[in-house]
Amino acid sequence: QYQLVESGGDLVQPGGSLRLSCVGSGFRLHYYAMAWFRQAPGKEREGLSCISAGGSNTNYADSVKGRFTISRDNSKNIVYLQMNSLKPEHTAVYFCAATSLTYCTRSIVASTYSTWGRGTQVTVSS
């Protein structure tokens, strides 16, 4: 059974940082491009960042470019999302997802991804 499990979500003050992790269970992530999404209450799921299977290529939504960094350690079967300078509007459930592609498409859209984690809550508040 293929599973993705996110962790690292927390309550953090504005301006703070968090690192989210996504662990693959039952399959090896190094075959697949991976992405992070978020969904705030009442809003659509938003694609944030993608990393290719080998980790050499990354793609970011304009909303997080320069603030978030995606990385992966294929030896540990983990994908990370480092989030800096967090703002209250970043409050959301954050999901990782895997696609059967090895590369990132120009737009990070949910329909490209077939395997999803259950998400981890990030709350940015003072």
Tab-separated table of N, CA, C and O in Angstrom:
chain	number	residue	atom	x	y	z
A	1	GLN	N	0.847	-1.183	0.000
A	1	GLN	CA	0.000	0.000	0.000
A	1	GLN	C	0.891	1.246	0.000
A	1	GLN	O	1.762	1.386	0.847
A	2	TYR	N	0.659	2.126	-0.962
A	2	TYR	CA	1.447	3.335	-1.053
A	2	TYR	C	0.892	4.390	-0.111
A	2	TYR	O	-0.297	4.661	-0.121
A	3	GLN	N	1.764	4.974	0.694
A	3	GLN	CA	1.329	6.028	1.601
A	3	GLN	C	2.365	7.124	1.666
A	3	GLN	O	3.570	6.871	1.562
A	4	LEU	N	1.879	8.334	1.859
A	4	LEU	CA	2.720	9.473	2.163
A	4	LEU	C	2.269	10.027	3.503
A	4	LEU	O	1.058	10.172	3.742
A	5	VAL	N	3.212	10.322	4.356
A	5	VAL	CA	2.889	10.825	5.679
A	5	VAL	C	3.651	12.116	5.918
A	5	VAL	O	4.892	12.121	5.935
A	6	GLU	N	2.893	13.186	6.104
A	6	GLU	CA	3.498	14.486	6.387
A	6	GLU	C	3.650	14.693	7.896
A	6	GLU	O	2.867	14.165	8.692
A	7	SER	N	4.623	15.487	8.259
A	7	SER	CA	4.810	15.888	9.652
A	7	SER	C	5.521	17.235	9.693
A	7	SER	O	6.015	17.707	8.666
A	8	GLY	N	5.553	17.816	10.872
A	8	GLY	CA	6.257	19.078	11.047
A	8	GLY	C	5.368	20.284	11.178
A	8	GLY	O	5.845	21.379	11.502
A	9	GLY	N	4.078	20.122	10.939
A	9	GLY	CA	3.173	21.245	11.115
A	9	GLY	C	3.070	21.636	12.583
A	9	GLY	O	3.193	20.810	13.475
A	10	ASP	N	2.831	22.931	12.800
A	10	ASP	CA	2.816	23.416	14.188
A	10	ASP	C	2.199	24.802	14.213
A	10	ASP	O	1.880	25.382	13.160
A	11	LEU	N	2.043	25.312	15.406
A	11	LEU	CA	1.669	26.711	15.611
A	11	LEU	C	2.968	27.516	15.682
A	11	LEU	O	3.845	27.204	16.505
A	12	VAL	N	3.081	28.531	14.867
A	12	VAL	CA	4.297	29.333	14.829
A	12	VAL	C	3.919	30.804	14.751
A	12	VAL	O	2.873	31.158	14.186
A	13	GLN	N	4.752	31.647	15.304
A	13	GLN	CA	4.487	33.086	15.262
A	13	GLN	C	4.839	33.659	13.892
A	13	GLN	O	5.701	33.118	13.191
A	14	PRO	N	4.206	34.755	13.526
A	14	PRO	CA	4.583	35.422	12.261
A	14	PRO	C	6.064	35.721	12.226
A	14	PRO	O	6.655	36.144	13.226
A	15	GLY	N	6.657	35.470	11.065
A	15	GLY	CA	8.096	35.639	10.913
A	15	GLY	C	8.897	34.395	11.228
A	15	GLY	O	10.108	34.348	10.963
A	16	GLY	N	8.241	33.397	11.777
A	16	GLY	CA	8.922	32.171	12.141
A	16	GLY	C	9.125	31.228	10.969
A	16	GLY	O	8.743	31.525	9.833
A	17	SER	N	9.743	30.095	11.265
A	17	SER	CA	10.065	29.100	10.255
A	17	SER	C	9.586	27.724	10.685
A	17	SER	O	9.485	27.439	11.885
A	18	LEU	N	9.326	26.885	9.710
A	18	LEU	CA	9.008	25.483	9.943
A	18	LEU	C	9.609	24.660	8.813
A	18	LEU	O	9.750	25.152	7.685
A	19	ARG	N	9.936	23.418	9.125
A	19	ARG	CA	10.326	22.481	8.088
A	19	ARG	C	9.355	21.301	8.119
A	19	ARG	O	9.250	20.601	9.127
A	20	LEU	N	8.663	21.117	7.020
A	20	LEU	CA	7.749	19.991	6.879
A	20	LEU	C	8.486	18.820	6.256
A	20	LEU	O	9.381	18.999	5.430
A	21	SER	N	8.063	17.622	6.653
A	21	SER	CA	8.639	16.404	6.103
A	21	SER	C	7.535	15.545	5.510
A	21	SER	O	6.399	15.560	5.996
A	22	CYS	N	7.897	14.778	4.510
A	22	CYS	CA	6.963	13.848	3.861
A	22	CYS	C	7.711	12.543	3.647
A	22	CYS	O	8.706	12.507	2.901
A	23	VAL	N	7.260	11.506	4.313
A	23	VAL	CA	7.905	10.206	4.227
A	23	VAL	C	7.059	9.265	3.379
A	23	VAL	O	5.840	9.202	3.559
A	24	GLY	N	7.719	8.534	2.514
A	24	GLY	CA	7.025	7.541	1.709
A	24	GLY	C	7.037	6.197	2.400
A	24	GLY	O	8.058	5.789	2.966
A	25	SER	N	5.907	5.517	2.345
A	25	SER	CA	5.781	4.190	2.941
A	25	SER	C	5.235	3.237	1.898
A	25	SER	O	4.223	3.511	1.260
A	26	GLY	N	5.944	2.118	1.704
A	26	GLY	CA	5.463	1.132	0.758
A	26	GLY	C	5.941	1.344	-0.674
A	26	GLY	O	5.644	0.528	-1.544
A	27	PHE	N	6.642	2.444	-0.907
A	27	PHE	CA	7.197	2.669	-2.236
A	27	PHE	C	8.374	3.628	-2.134
A	27	PHE	O	8.508	4.376	-1.165
A	28	ARG	N	9.217	3.569	-3.144
A	28	ARG	CA	10.415	4.387	-3.171
A	28	ARG	C	10.128	5.694	-3.895
A	28	ARG	O	9.729	5.716	-5.054
A	29	LEU	N	10.342	6.805	-3.193
A	29	LEU	CA	10.004	8.115	-3.749
A	29	LEU	C	10.939	8.529	-4.877
A	29	LEU	O	10.597	9.414	-5.669
A	30	HIS	N	12.111	7.933	-4.966
A	30	HIS	CA	13.098	8.438	-5.912
A	30	HIS	C	12.696	8.218	-7.365
A	30	HIS	O	13.335	8.750	-8.268
A	31	TYR	N	11.615	7.461	-7.610
A	31	TYR	CA	11.126	7.291	-8.974
A	31	TYR	C	10.244	8.444	-9.437
A	31	TYR	O	9.937	8.555	-10.621
A	32	TYR	N	9.807	9.278	-8.496
A	32	TYR	CA	8.719	10.208	-8.773
A	32	TYR	C	9.068	11.657	-8.453
A	32	TYR	O	9.747	11.947	-7.465
A	33	ALA	N	8.550	12.559	-9.270
A	33	ALA	CA	8.545	13.958	-8.880
A	33	ALA	C	7.552	14.134	-7.741
A	33	ALA	O	6.524	13.454	-7.687
A	34	MET	N	7.876	15.028	-6.833
A	34	MET	CA	7.066	15.249	-5.640
A	34	MET	C	6.713	16.725	-5.527
A	34	MET	O	7.461	17.593	-5.984
A	35	ALA	N	5.596	16.984	-4.870
A	35	ALA	CA	5.160	18.370	-4.720
A	35	ALA	C	4.527	18.591	-3.355
A	35	ALA	O	4.105	17.646	-2.686
A	36	TRP	N	4.485	19.856	-2.989
A	36	TRP	CA	3.764	20.301	-1.797
A	36	TRP	C	2.610	21.208	-2.232
A	36	TRP	O	2.769	22.052	-3.128
A	37	PHE	N	1.496	21.010	-1.556
A	37	PHE	CA	0.309	21.828	-1.760
A	37	PHE	C	-0.162	22.329	-0.395
A	37	PHE	O	0.230	21.803	0.641
A	38	ARG	N	-1.027	23.308	-0.403
A	38	ARG	CA	-1.702	23.719	0.826
A	38	ARG	C	-3.149	24.057	0.509
A	38	ARG	O	-3.488	24.414	-0.614
A	39	GLN	N	-3.953	23.927	1.546
A	39	GLN	CA	-5.360	24.271	1.411
A	39	GLN	C	-5.819	24.973	2.677
A	39	GLN	O	-5.806	24.374	3.765
A	40	ALA	N	-6.204	26.214	2.524
A	40	ALA	CA	-6.743	26.988	3.628
A	40	ALA	C	-8.257	26.818	3.664
A	40	ALA	O	-8.873	26.488	2.645
A	41	PRO	N	-8.872	27.033	4.815
A	41	PRO	CA	-10.324	26.884	4.917
A	41	PRO	C	-11.057	27.729	3.882
A	41	PRO	O	-10.776	28.917	3.719
A	42	GLY	N	-11.959	27.086	3.160
A	42	GLY	CA	-12.759	27.797	2.183
A	42	GLY	C	-12.061	28.120	0.884
A	42	GLY	O	-12.634	28.802	0.029
A	43	LYS	N	-10.826	27.630	0.731
A	43	LYS	CA	-10.075	27.939	-0.488
A	43	LYS	C	-9.699	26.661	-1.226
A	43	LYS	O	-9.712	25.568	-0.651
A	44	GLU	N	-9.342	26.810	-2.477
A	44	GLU	CA	-8.920	25.669	-3.269
A	44	GLU	C	-7.500	25.252	-2.886
A	44	GLU	O	-6.730	26.048	-2.354
A	45	ARG	N	-7.190	23.994	-3.179
A	45	ARG	CA	-5.846	23.496	-2.928
A	45	ARG	C	-4.873	24.201	-3.880
A	45	ARG	O	-5.102	24.272	-5.080
A	46	GLU	N	-3.783	24.695	-3.307
A	46	GLU	CA	-2.809	25.497	-4.053
A	46	GLU	C	-1.485	24.759	-4.164
A	46	GLU	O	-0.926	24.321	-3.152
A	47	GLY	N	-0.971	24.624	-5.365
A	47	GLY	CA	0.338	24.025	-5.570
A	47	GLY	C	1.430	25.002	-5.201
A	47	GLY	O	1.399	26.155	-5.646
A	48	LEU	N	2.389	24.551	-4.404
A	48	LEU	CA	3.435	25.440	-3.897
A	48	LEU	C	4.781	25.196	-4.550
A	48	LEU	O	5.471	26.148	-4.936
A	49	SER	N	5.162	23.934	-4.629
A	49	SER	CA	6.500	23.631	-5.106
A	49	SER	C	6.571	22.195	-5.576
A	49	SER	O	5.842	21.333	-5.093
A	50	CYS	N	7.466	21.962	-6.511
A	50	CYS	CA	7.688	20.619	-7.054
A	50	CYS	C	9.185	20.366	-7.124
A	50	CYS	O	9.975	21.306	-7.327
A	51	ILE	N	9.572	19.109	-6.979
A	51	ILE	CA	10.966	18.720	-7.141
A	51	ILE	C	11.015	17.459	-7.986
A	51	ILE	O	10.208	16.538	-7.803
A	52	SER	N	11.935	17.427	-8.935
A	52	SER	CA	12.030	16.276	-9.822
A	52	SER	C	12.504	15.040	-9.068
A	52	SER	O	12.990	15.128	-7.932
A	53	ALA	N	12.397	13.888	-9.721
A	53	ALA	CA	12.717	12.626	-9.059
A	53	ALA	C	14.149	12.601	-8.527
A	53	ALA	O	14.409	12.135	-7.422
A	54	GLY	N	15.061	13.105	-9.310
A	54	GLY	CA	16.454	13.115	-8.897
A	54	GLY	C	16.837	14.289	-8.024
A	54	GLY	O	17.929	14.314	-7.445
A	55	GLY	N	15.944	15.269	-7.935
A	55	GLY	CA	16.183	16.429	-7.091
A	55	GLY	C	16.908	17.571	-7.759
A	55	GLY	O	17.176	18.591	-7.129
A	56	SER	N	17.225	17.435	-9.034
A	56	SER	CA	18.034	18.464	-9.701
A	56	SER	C	17.214	19.666	-10.162
A	56	SER	O	17.770	20.739	-10.406
A	57	ASN	N	15.906	19.481	-10.304
A	57	ASN	CA	15.049	20.570	-10.771
A	57	ASN	C	13.935	20.833	-9.785
A	57	ASN	O	13.329	19.895	-9.255
A	58	THR	N	13.664	22.123	-9.567
A	58	THR	CA	12.583	22.525	-8.676
A	58	THR	C	11.747	23.607	-9.350
A	58	THR	O	12.206	24.284	-10.274
A	59	ASN	N	10.542	23.747	-8.852
A	59	ASN	CA	9.608	24.727	-9.390
A	59	ASN	C	8.812	25.279	-8.213
A	59	ASN	O	8.460	24.526	-7.297
A	60	TYR	N	8.545	26.582	-8.245
A	60	TYR	CA	7.830	27.215	-7.137
A	60	TYR	C	6.708	28.095	-7.670
A	60	TYR	O	6.841	28.743	-8.716
A	61	ALA	N	5.624	28.126	-6.904
A	61	ALA	CA	4.583	29.111	-7.167
A	61	ALA	C	5.129	30.492	-6.817
A	61	ALA	O	5.954	30.640	-5.909
A	62	ASP	N	4.652	31.495	-7.527
A	62	ASP	CA	5.129	32.857	-7.273
A	62	ASP	C	4.874	33.271	-5.822
A	62	ASP	O	5.646	34.049	-5.250
A	63	SER	N	3.818	32.747	-5.238
A	63	SER	CA	3.450	33.146	-3.875
A	63	SER	C	4.461	32.724	-2.830
A	63	SER	O	4.487	33.279	-1.727
A	64	VAL	N	5.300	31.734	-3.129
A	64	VAL	CA	6.252	31.240	-2.141
A	64	VAL	C	7.695	31.329	-2.597
A	64	VAL	O	8.614	30.988	-1.847
A	65	LYS	N	7.917	31.794	-3.806
A	65	LYS	CA	9.265	31.854	-4.343
A	65	LYS	C	10.133	32.766	-3.478
A	65	LYS	O	9.732	33.881	-3.137
A	66	GLY	N	11.292	32.276	-3.100
A	66	GLY	CA	12.190	33.041	-2.258
A	66	GLY	C	11.930	32.899	-0.774
A	66	GLY	O	12.724	33.363	0.056
A	67	ARG	N	10.826	32.280	-0.442
A	67	ARG	CA	10.446	32.113	0.966
A	67	ARG	C	10.458	30.640	1.375
A	67	ARG	O	10.814	30.295	2.496
A	68	PHE	N	10.032	29.756	0.474
A	68	PHE	CA	9.979	28.317	0.731
A	68	PHE	C	11.035	27.611	-0.113
A	68	PHE	O	11.333	28.042	-1.229
A	69	THR	N	11.560	26.511	0.413
A	69	THR	CA	12.539	25.699	-0.315
A	69	THR	C	12.165	24.230	-0.217
A	69	THR	O	11.996	23.706	0.900
A	70	ILE	N	12.065	23.582	-1.358
A	70	ILE	CA	11.781	22.151	-1.393
A	70	ILE	C	13.088	21.400	-1.582
A	70	ILE	O	14.002	21.859	-2.282
A	71	SER	N	13.200	20.251	-0.936
A	71	SER	CA	14.386	19.416	-1.094
A	71	SER	C	13.972	17.973	-0.851
A	71	SER	O	12.859	17.693	-0.390
A	72	ARG	N	14.885	17.074	-1.156
A	72	ARG	CA	14.590	15.664	-0.927
A	72	ARG	C	15.863	14.914	-0.599
A	72	ARG	O	16.942	15.298	-1.034
A	73	ASP	N	15.692	13.852	0.169
A	73	ASP	CA	16.778	12.928	0.473
A	73	ASP	C	16.280	11.547	0.069
A	73	ASP	O	15.571	10.891	0.838
A	74	ASN	N	16.625	11.134	-1.123
A	74	ASN	CA	16.109	9.863	-1.629
A	74	ASN	C	16.643	8.668	-0.838
A	74	ASN	O	16.003	7.620	-0.797
A	75	SER	N	17.792	8.826	-0.221
A	75	SER	CA	18.333	7.726	0.587
A	75	SER	C	17.469	7.473	1.822
A	75	SER	O	17.456	6.366	2.360
A	76	LYS	N	16.747	8.532	2.265
A	76	LYS	CA	15.870	8.411	3.436
A	76	LYS	C	14.398	8.361	3.036
A	76	LYS	O	13.530	8.286	3.912
A	77	ASN	N	14.132	8.461	1.733
A	77	ASN	CA	12.748	8.412	1.250
A	77	ASN	C	11.913	9.568	1.803
A	77	ASN	O	10.744	9.385	2.183
A	78	ILE	N	12.512	10.739	1.856
A	78	ILE	CA	11.871	11.906	2.474
A	78	ILE	C	11.953	13.101	1.541
A	78	ILE	O	12.966	13.308	0.856
A	79	VAL	N	10.900	13.899	1.561
A	79	VAL	CA	10.862	15.193	0.879
A	79	VAL	C	10.575	16.247	1.941
A	79	VAL	O	9.750	16.017	2.833
A	80	TYR	N	11.242	17.379	1.825
A	80	TYR	CA	11.096	18.447	2.808
A	80	TYR	C	10.539	19.710	2.168
A	80	TYR	O	10.685	19.937	0.967
A	81	LEU	N	9.932	20.531	3.019
A	81	LEU	CA	9.577	21.888	2.626
A	81	LEU	C	9.997	22.808	3.759
A	81	LEU	O	9.414	22.776	4.836
A	82	GLN	N	11.029	23.599	3.498
A	82	GLN	CA	11.484	24.598	4.455
A	82	GLN	C	10.718	25.877	4.207
A	82	GLN	O	10.727	26.407	3.091
A	83	MET	N	10.060	26.367	5.241
A	83	MET	CA	9.225	27.558	5.117
A	83	MET	C	9.760	28.638	6.048
A	83	MET	O	9.846	28.424	7.269
A	84	ASN	N	10.119	29.767	5.494
A	84	ASN	CA	10.670	30.888	6.265
A	84	ASN	C	9.766	32.108	6.164
A	84	ASN	O	8.958	32.219	5.240
A	85	SER	N	9.941	33.002	7.115
A	85	SER	CA	9.194	34.265	7.125
A	85	SER	C	7.698	34.032	6.965
A	85	SER	O	7.032	34.645	6.126
A	86	LEU	N	7.184	33.158	7.791
A	86	LEU	CA	5.776	32.776	7.675
A	86	LEU	C	4.850	33.922	8.077
A	86	LEU	O	5.173	34.726	8.957
A	87	LYS	N	3.702	33.945	7.414
A	87	LYS	CA	2.690	34.964	7.667
A	87	LYS	C	1.370	34.291	8.039
A	87	LYS	O	1.161	33.118	7.713
A	88	PRO	N	0.472	35.030	8.685
A	88	PRO	CA	-0.827	34.430	9.033
A	88	PRO	C	-1.562	33.852	7.824
A	88	PRO	O	-2.258	32.831	7.967
A	89	GLU	N	-1.393	34.437	6.667
A	89	GLU	CA	-2.076	33.920	5.475
A	89	GLU	C	-1.501	32.603	4.980
A	89	GLU	O	-2.047	31.993	4.052
A	90	HIS	N	-0.426	32.154	5.565
A	90	HIS	CA	0.135	30.841	5.246
A	90	HIS	C	-0.523	29.732	6.071
A	90	HIS	O	-0.195	28.557	5.886
A	91	THR	N	-1.416	30.098	6.951
A	91	THR	CA	-2.142	29.109	7.739
A	91	THR	C	-2.976	28.221	6.821
A	91	THR	O	-3.777	28.712	6.029
A	92	ALA	N	-2.745	26.915	6.908
A	92	ALA	CA	-3.421	25.965	6.020
A	92	ALA	C	-3.017	24.548	6.411
A	92	ALA	O	-2.126	24.349	7.240
A	93	VAL	N	-3.677	23.586	5.785
A	93	VAL	CA	-3.212	22.207	5.842
A	93	VAL	C	-2.283	22.005	4.650
A	93	VAL	O	-2.631	22.354	3.520
A	94	TYR	N	-1.110	21.485	4.931
A	94	TYR	CA	-0.096	21.286	3.898
A	94	TYR	C	-0.011	19.802	3.552
A	94	TYR	O	0.069	18.952	4.446
A	95	PHE	N	-0.023	19.521	2.258
A	95	PHE	CA	-0.015	18.155	1.746
A	95	PHE	C	1.201	17.916	0.871
A	95	PHE	O	1.609	18.813	0.124
A	96	CYS	N	1.726	16.716	0.911
A	96	CYS	CA	2.685	16.318	-0.102
A	96	CYS	C	1.994	15.340	-1.049
A	96	CYS	O	1.006	14.692	-0.690
A	97	ALA	N	2.531	15.259	-2.254
A	97	ALA	CA	1.917	14.422	-3.272
A	97	ALA	C	2.976	13.918	-4.234
A	97	ALA	O	4.001	14.573	-4.444
A	98	ALA	N	2.712	12.764	-4.817
A	98	ALA	CA	3.614	12.145	-5.787
A	98	ALA	C	2.911	12.009	-7.129
A	98	ALA	O	1.707	11.716	-7.186
A	99	THR	N	3.677	12.221	-8.183
A	99	THR	CA	3.182	12.016	-9.539
A	99	THR	C	3.966	10.886	-10.194
A	99	THR	O	5.099	10.612	-9.801
A	100	SER	N	3.374	10.254	-11.196
A	100	SER	CA	4.077	9.196	-11.912
A	100	SER	C	5.169	9.763	-12.825
A	100	SER	O	6.024	9.016	-13.311
A	101	LEU	N	5.162	11.078	-13.029
A	101	LEU	CA	6.200	11.723	-13.819
A	101	LEU	C	7.497	11.824	-13.019
A	101	LEU	O	7.467	11.861	-11.784
A	102	THR	N	8.605	11.912	-13.721
A	102	THR	CA	9.887	12.102	-13.040
A	102	THR	C	10.292	13.570	-13.006
A	102	THR	O	11.259	13.929	-12.338
A	103	TYR	N	9.553	14.402	-13.731
A	103	TYR	CA	9.902	15.820	-13.846
A	103	TYR	C	8.727	16.668	-13.363
A	103	TYR	O	7.595	16.194	-13.248
A	104	CYS	N	9.014	17.939	-13.137
A	104	CYS	CA	7.991	18.887	-12.713
A	104	CYS	C	7.395	19.571	-13.940
A	104	CYS	O	8.129	20.012	-14.818
A	105	THR	N	6.085	19.664	-13.948
A	105	THR	CA	5.419	20.436	-14.983
A	105	THR	C	5.500	21.922	-14.634
A	105	THR	O	5.789	22.296	-13.501
A	106	ARG	N	5.256	22.764	-15.640
A	106	ARG	CA	5.385	24.200	-15.416
A	106	ARG	C	4.431	24.692	-14.332
A	106	ARG	O	4.804	25.486	-13.466
A	107	SER	N	3.209	24.223	-14.371
A	107	SER	CA	2.226	24.580	-13.351
A	107	SER	C	2.069	23.412	-12.389
A	107	SER	O	2.027	22.261	-12.808
A	108	ILE	N	1.962	23.720	-11.130
A	108	ILE	CA	1.836	22.688	-10.093
A	108	ILE	C	0.354	22.536	-9.806
A	108	ILE	O	-0.231	23.293	-9.023
A	109	VAL	N	-0.252	21.552	-10.459
A	109	VAL	CA	-1.697	21.375	-10.354
A	109	VAL	C	-2.011	20.023	-9.736
A	109	VAL	O	-1.339	19.028	-10.010
A	110	ALA	N	-3.052	19.988	-8.951
A	110	ALA	CA	-3.376	18.781	-8.182
A	110	ALA	C	-3.676	17.581	-9.079
A	110	ALA	O	-3.352	16.445	-8.719
A	111	SER	N	-4.259	17.830	-10.237
A	111	SER	CA	-4.655	16.716	-11.104
A	111	SER	C	-3.460	15.926	-11.638
A	111	SER	O	-3.622	14.796	-12.102
A	112	THR	N	-2.280	16.482	-11.565
A	112	THR	CA	-1.062	15.799	-12.029
A	112	THR	C	-0.608	14.736	-11.026
A	112	THR	O	0.137	13.830	-11.380
A	113	TYR	N	-1.067	14.835	-9.803
A	113	TYR	CA	-0.562	14.014	-8.701
A	113	TYR	C	-1.594	12.980	-8.272
A	113	TYR	O	-2.768	13.316	-8.075
A	114	SER	N	-1.133	11.744	-8.115
A	114	SER	CA	-2.064	10.653	-7.870
A	114	SER	C	-1.992	10.076	-6.464
A	114	SER	O	-2.925	9.397	-6.036
A	115	THR	N	-0.913	10.343	-5.754
A	115	THR	CA	-0.768	9.812	-4.395
A	115	THR	C	-0.586	10.983	-3.449
A	115	THR	O	0.290	11.821	-3.659
A	116	TRP	N	-1.391	10.989	-2.392
A	116	TRP	CA	-1.440	12.130	-1.479
A	116	TRP	C	-1.314	11.678	-0.039
A	116	TRP	O	-1.793	10.608	0.342
A	117	GLY	N	-0.692	12.535	0.759
A	117	GLY	CA	-0.740	12.347	2.193
A	117	GLY	C	-2.001	12.959	2.777
A	117	GLY	O	-2.800	13.573	2.054
A	118	ARG	N	-2.166	12.812	4.076
A	118	ARG	CA	-3.363	13.334	4.747
A	118	ARG	C	-3.197	14.779	5.197
A	118	ARG	O	-4.168	15.418	5.610
A	119	GLY	N	-1.985	15.264	5.141
A	119	GLY	CA	-1.754	16.667	5.455
A	119	GLY	C	-1.279	16.901	6.874
A	119	GLY	O	-1.457	16.068	7.768
A	120	THR	N	-0.669	18.059	7.066
A	120	THR	CA	-0.227	18.500	8.384
A	120	THR	C	-0.617	19.968	8.537
A	120	THR	O	-0.463	20.764	7.603
A	121	GLN	N	-1.132	20.312	9.715
A	121	GLN	CA	-1.661	21.654	9.940
A	121	GLN	C	-0.547	22.632	10.293
A	121	GLN	O	0.250	22.384	11.208
A	122	VAL	N	-0.520	23.732	9.578
A	122	VAL	CA	0.381	24.842	9.892
A	122	VAL	C	-0.475	26.044	10.264
A	122	VAL	O	-1.348	26.448	9.497
A	123	THR	N	-0.241	26.566	11.452
A	123	THR	CA	-0.974	27.742	11.906
A	123	THR	C	0.027	28.829	12.248
A	123	THR	O	0.935	28.619	13.057
A	124	VAL	N	-0.147	29.982	11.623
A	124	VAL	CA	0.745	31.121	11.861
A	124	VAL	C	-0.066	32.198	12.575
A	124	VAL	O	-0.975	32.794	11.993
A	125	SER	N	0.266	32.398	13.825
A	125	SER	CA	-0.518	33.325	14.634
A	125	SER	C	0.305	33.783	15.821
A	125	SER	O	1.117	33.025	16.360
A	126	SER	N	0.048	35.021	16.225
A	126	SER	CA	0.707	35.527	17.427
A	126	SER	C	-0.173	35.312	18.652
A	126	SER	O	0.221	35.640	19.769
